[in-house]
Amino acid sequence: MIEINLLHLPGIYNGADRLEVRTMQRSLPMSEGDKALLREVPFISLLTVEVRQKMLDMATSIHYEPRDIIFREREPSDFFFCVLNGYVRLYRLAKDGKEADIRLCGPGETFAACFLYAEGGYRYNAEATATTVVVRFETSKVRALAERYSEIDKALVGLIAAQLLDSIDCLANDRLRTAPQRVANYLLGACAGDGQAASIRLPFSKSLLAGKLGLAPEALSRAFSTLRGSGVTVHGRLIEIEDPEALRSL
Amino acid sequence: MIEINLLHLPGIYNGADRLEVRTMQRSLPMSEGDKALLREVPFISLLTVEVRQKMLDMATSIHYEPRDIIFREREPSDFFFCVLNGYVRLYRLAKDGKEADIRLCGPGETFAACFLYAEGGYRYNAEATATTVVVRFETSKVRALAERYSEIDKALVGLIAAQLLDSIDCLANDRLRTAPQRVANYLLGACAGDGQAASIRLPFSKSLLAGKLGLAPEALSRAFSTLRGSGVTVHGRLIEIEDPEALRSL
DNA sequence: CGGCAGTTTGATTAATTTCAAGCAAGGTGG
DNA sequence: CCACCTTGCTTGAAATTAATCAAACTGCCG
């Protein structure tokens, strides 16, 4: 049962300023390489061999190009997803067209699992920000499988609880810290903290980082200039951190 | 096995400006009335009669006075909780002593369940904001019970997923909306929207509402004055809303 | 009749967004 | 091989928004 459908639907003007072309994406059974990747994903890797195999068997992988929409708010939540490659941006849209990023999901991260037992459809939008491969699971099938193998629910508790804690971190970050502090905090998290000098390569554009931190791109840029005073040097996506301790003390 | 210990520990100066007196609270088996309340709680009510009874049997209820600390960040997360009466404020502390509210839990709401399978202890502080009765469950016992009755994990998925969605709402709210818009949004949520005029009685102080919405008390007060222009009248905790539609259109 | 906690109001400051313009690197086509 | 264009980023200036500081007000309680 392979869907192959490359038909381009008619363009839809999406209210803002972008002509959106929604493409039916290829949904394919997974390659062996992708399966190997998927087995390592936190949520999947907790399952027993038997159940893990059943999950892999029902997974289909999908390829997206930058700016492709994966799903939209209020659409029925028939699938949840796991990123194999690339980055997926989850965001809310305000009536006036403004966007607020909720989360930025990289390889190995799962999204929309929180809708598995929920009604009312997705509660945010998801779009690929790069050439991206995601795997999707049909919620009805997963629910049926969880009926038989309760370890799925246990793994989900861990997964969703971790996402809740991340979301809480993000909220507290927004409410307690200024732009330079948020950036410093992000850098510290990214440079795995043995007090040594470190250099980091951002895995995505600065605009995306800005969104993730709840900032306008200009504010991120200014935050970086501020941090220059604390020994942070930026060259494109390459960031040098002289002294992590100096950042921690902001 | 009833702990009764009213010993007041020595005061601890908590870094900010308040002399904290930490009290060992009474932990008691539940009264029949409290059990009846607890049976109606979203999470508990989903369980089968058998398992629900086992949960009720392991629950102990605790009474807190305003400003009592229920637990602190980084303490081992040996319990999770459910509010029967009163309100519990969950918040993060910054190094400089500033506080950011994460959630305000009222009767029927569960908190700290997300730490059930987590390590590293609580990730926020919890304090009673009024005379409050909460029930607590020992995580080790609940984990053991979940081992035998997998429906507990399923109920937890629903519970924690709902909390994640709330947290996401809150984050998006902060990032997309101004103070008056947030307040309008809160009022709309509280007045159960058949476009009719409505009046609401706040179940807690305005300062708490301000914290919940991520605002300073002064900002909340000013937001209310702004909303007067849209037909909102405030008398103490009583709020009159002339036209919900007018609010929705902000 | 104070006194106090919670709230409001005013004035000021701080942080960030918004708008506008300039800059740099990479890719394309002539 | 170079001019051109695009995209992403930076910078500056102005405008918004909310926090902060300080003082006055209110209702309630003793």
mmCIF file of C-alpha atoms in Angstrom, chain B residues 84-188:
data_model
loop_
_atom_site.group_PDB
_atom_site.id
_atom_site.type_symbol
_atom_site.label_atom_id
_atom_site.label_comp_id
_atom_site.label_asym_id
_atom_site.label_seq_id
_atom_site.Cartn_x
_atom_site.Cartn_y
_atom_site.Cartn_z
ATOM 1 C CA LEU B 84 -8.786 19.181 46.477
ATOM 2 C CA ASN B 85 -9.249 22.668 47.781
ATOM 3 C CA GLY B 86 -7.503 25.986 47.449
ATOM 4 C CA TYR B 87 -4.817 26.944 44.956
ATOM 5 C CA VAL B 88 -1.230 25.904 44.417
ATOM 6 C CA ARG B 89 1.237 28.063 42.572
ATOM 7 C CA LEU B 90 4.022 26.388 40.589
ATOM 8 C CA TYR B 91 6.953 28.651 39.846
ATOM 9 C CA ARG B 92 10.613 28.872 38.948
ATOM 10 C CA LEU B 93 13.124 30.991 40.806
ATOM 11 C CA ALA B 94 15.871 32.900 39.020
ATOM 12 C CA LYS B 95 19.256 33.393 40.632
ATOM 13 C CA ASP B 96 18.396 37.024 41.364
ATOM 14 C CA GLY B 97 15.296 35.952 43.283
ATOM 15 C CA LYS B 98 12.754 36.805 40.607
ATOM 16 C CA GLU B 99 9.911 34.340 40.266
ATOM 17 C CA ALA B 100 8.133 33.155 37.140
ATOM 18 C CA ASP B 101 4.836 31.391 37.510
ATOM 19 C CA ILE B 102 4.475 28.184 35.568
ATOM 20 C CA ARG B 103 0.942 27.209 36.470
ATOM 21 C CA LEU B 104 -1.751 27.885 39.007
ATOM 22 C CA CYS B 105 -3.553 24.718 40.067
ATOM 23 C CA GLY B 106 -7.058 24.748 41.440
ATOM 24 C CA PRO B 107 -9.385 22.066 42.769
ATOM 25 C CA GLY B 108 -9.278 18.899 40.687
ATOM 26 C CA GLU B 109 -5.938 19.688 39.119
ATOM 27 C CA THR B 110 -2.929 17.434 39.301
ATOM 28 C CA PHE B 111 0.643 18.608 39.492
ATOM 29 C CA ALA B 112 4.125 17.099 39.441
ATOM 30 C CA ALA B 113 2.802 13.954 37.756
ATOM 31 C CA CYS B 114 5.313 14.642 35.000
ATOM 32 C CA PHE B 115 8.113 13.629 37.392
ATOM 33 C CA LEU B 116 6.736 10.134 37.941
ATOM 34 C CA TYR B 117 9.303 8.453 35.708
ATOM 35 C CA ALA B 118 11.805 11.296 35.726
ATOM 36 C CA GLU B 119 15.076 11.620 37.557
ATOM 37 C CA GLY B 120 16.704 14.659 39.057
ATOM 38 C CA GLY B 121 13.870 15.750 41.299
ATOM 39 C CA TYR B 122 11.257 18.457 40.952
ATOM 40 C CA ARG B 123 11.924 21.133 38.389
ATOM 41 C CA TYR B 124 9.871 23.901 39.934
ATOM 42 C CA ASN B 125 8.646 25.087 43.305
ATOM 43 C CA ALA B 126 5.132 24.606 44.596
ATOM 44 C CA GLU B 127 3.478 26.736 47.246
ATOM 45 C CA ALA B 128 -0.031 27.019 48.621
ATOM 46 C CA THR B 129 -1.578 30.437 48.011
ATOM 47 C CA ALA B 130 -4.529 29.967 50.318
ATOM 48 C CA THR B 131 -5.751 27.511 52.861
ATOM 49 C CA THR B 132 -5.341 24.450 50.738
ATOM 50 C CA VAL B 133 -5.915 20.724 50.853
ATOM 51 C CA VAL B 134 -3.948 18.537 48.502
ATOM 52 C CA VAL B 135 -3.702 14.810 48.156
ATOM 53 C CA ARG B 136 -0.386 13.208 47.519
ATOM 54 C CA PHE B 137 0.632 9.922 45.948
ATOM 55 C CA GLU B 138 3.940 8.251 46.561
ATOM 56 C CA THR B 139 5.653 7.859 43.195
ATOM 57 C CA SER B 140 7.268 4.540 44.088
ATOM 58 C CA LYS B 141 3.904 3.058 44.956
ATOM 59 C CA VAL B 142 2.234 4.428 41.865
ATOM 60 C CA ARG B 143 5.003 3.086 39.675
ATOM 61 C CA ALA B 144 4.577 -0.327 41.262
ATOM 62 C CA LEU B 145 0.840 -0.184 40.712
ATOM 63 C CA ALA B 146 1.291 0.900 37.106
ATOM 64 C CA GLU B 147 3.473 -2.169 36.629
ATOM 65 C CA ARG B 148 0.436 -4.315 37.377
ATOM 66 C CA TYR B 149 -2.304 -2.113 35.927
ATOM 67 C CA SER B 150 -1.295 -0.489 32.710
ATOM 68 C CA GLU B 151 -4.393 1.666 32.573
ATOM 69 C CA ILE B 152 -2.557 4.004 34.908
ATOM 70 C CA ASP B 153 -0.015 4.783 32.228
ATOM 71 C CA LYS B 154 -2.757 5.370 29.719
ATOM 72 C CA ALA B 155 -4.514 7.789 32.049
ATOM 73 C CA LEU B 156 -1.195 9.529 32.648
ATOM 74 C CA VAL B 157 -0.616 10.005 28.942
ATOM 75 C CA GLY B 158 -3.903 11.852 28.725
ATOM 76 C CA LEU B 159 -3.213 13.908 31.811
ATOM 77 C CA ILE B 160 0.296 14.953 30.907
ATOM 78 C CA ALA B 161 -0.534 15.568 27.257
ATOM 79 C CA ALA B 162 -3.288 17.943 28.371
ATOM 80 C CA GLN B 163 -0.810 19.751 30.615
ATOM 81 C CA LEU B 164 1.635 19.999 27.742
ATOM 82 C CA LEU B 165 -1.034 21.584 25.580
ATOM 83 C CA ASP B 166 -1.844 24.062 28.343
ATOM 84 C CA SER B 167 1.790 24.937 28.649
ATOM 85 C CA ILE B 168 2.013 25.445 24.894
ATOM 86 C CA ASP B 169 -1.056 27.687 24.997
ATOM 87 C CA CYS B 170 0.606 29.714 27.680
ATOM 88 C CA LEU B 171 3.848 30.038 25.744
ATOM 89 C CA ALA B 172 2.089 31.062 22.552
ATOM 90 C CA ASN B 173 -0.021 33.501 24.543
ATOM 91 C CA ASP B 174 3.062 35.167 25.971
ATOM 92 C CA ARG B 175 4.711 35.410 22.600
ATOM 93 C CA LEU B 176 1.775 36.604 20.526
ATOM 94 C CA ARG B 177 -0.373 38.723 22.772
ATOM 95 C CA THR B 178 -0.140 41.988 24.666
ATOM 96 C CA ALA B 179 -1.314 42.327 28.243
ATOM 97 C CA PRO B 180 -4.885 43.431 27.448
ATOM 98 C CA GLN B 181 -5.221 40.645 24.902
ATOM 99 C CA ARG B 182 -4.076 38.049 27.405
ATOM 100 C CA VAL B 183 -6.544 39.295 29.957
ATOM 101 C CA ALA B 184 -9.355 39.358 27.394
ATOM 102 C CA ASN B 185 -8.445 35.826 26.438
ATOM 103 C CA TYR B 186 -8.530 34.709 30.050
ATOM 104 C CA LEU B 187 -11.912 36.286 30.595
ATOM 105 C CA LEU B 188 -13.296 34.621 27.491
#
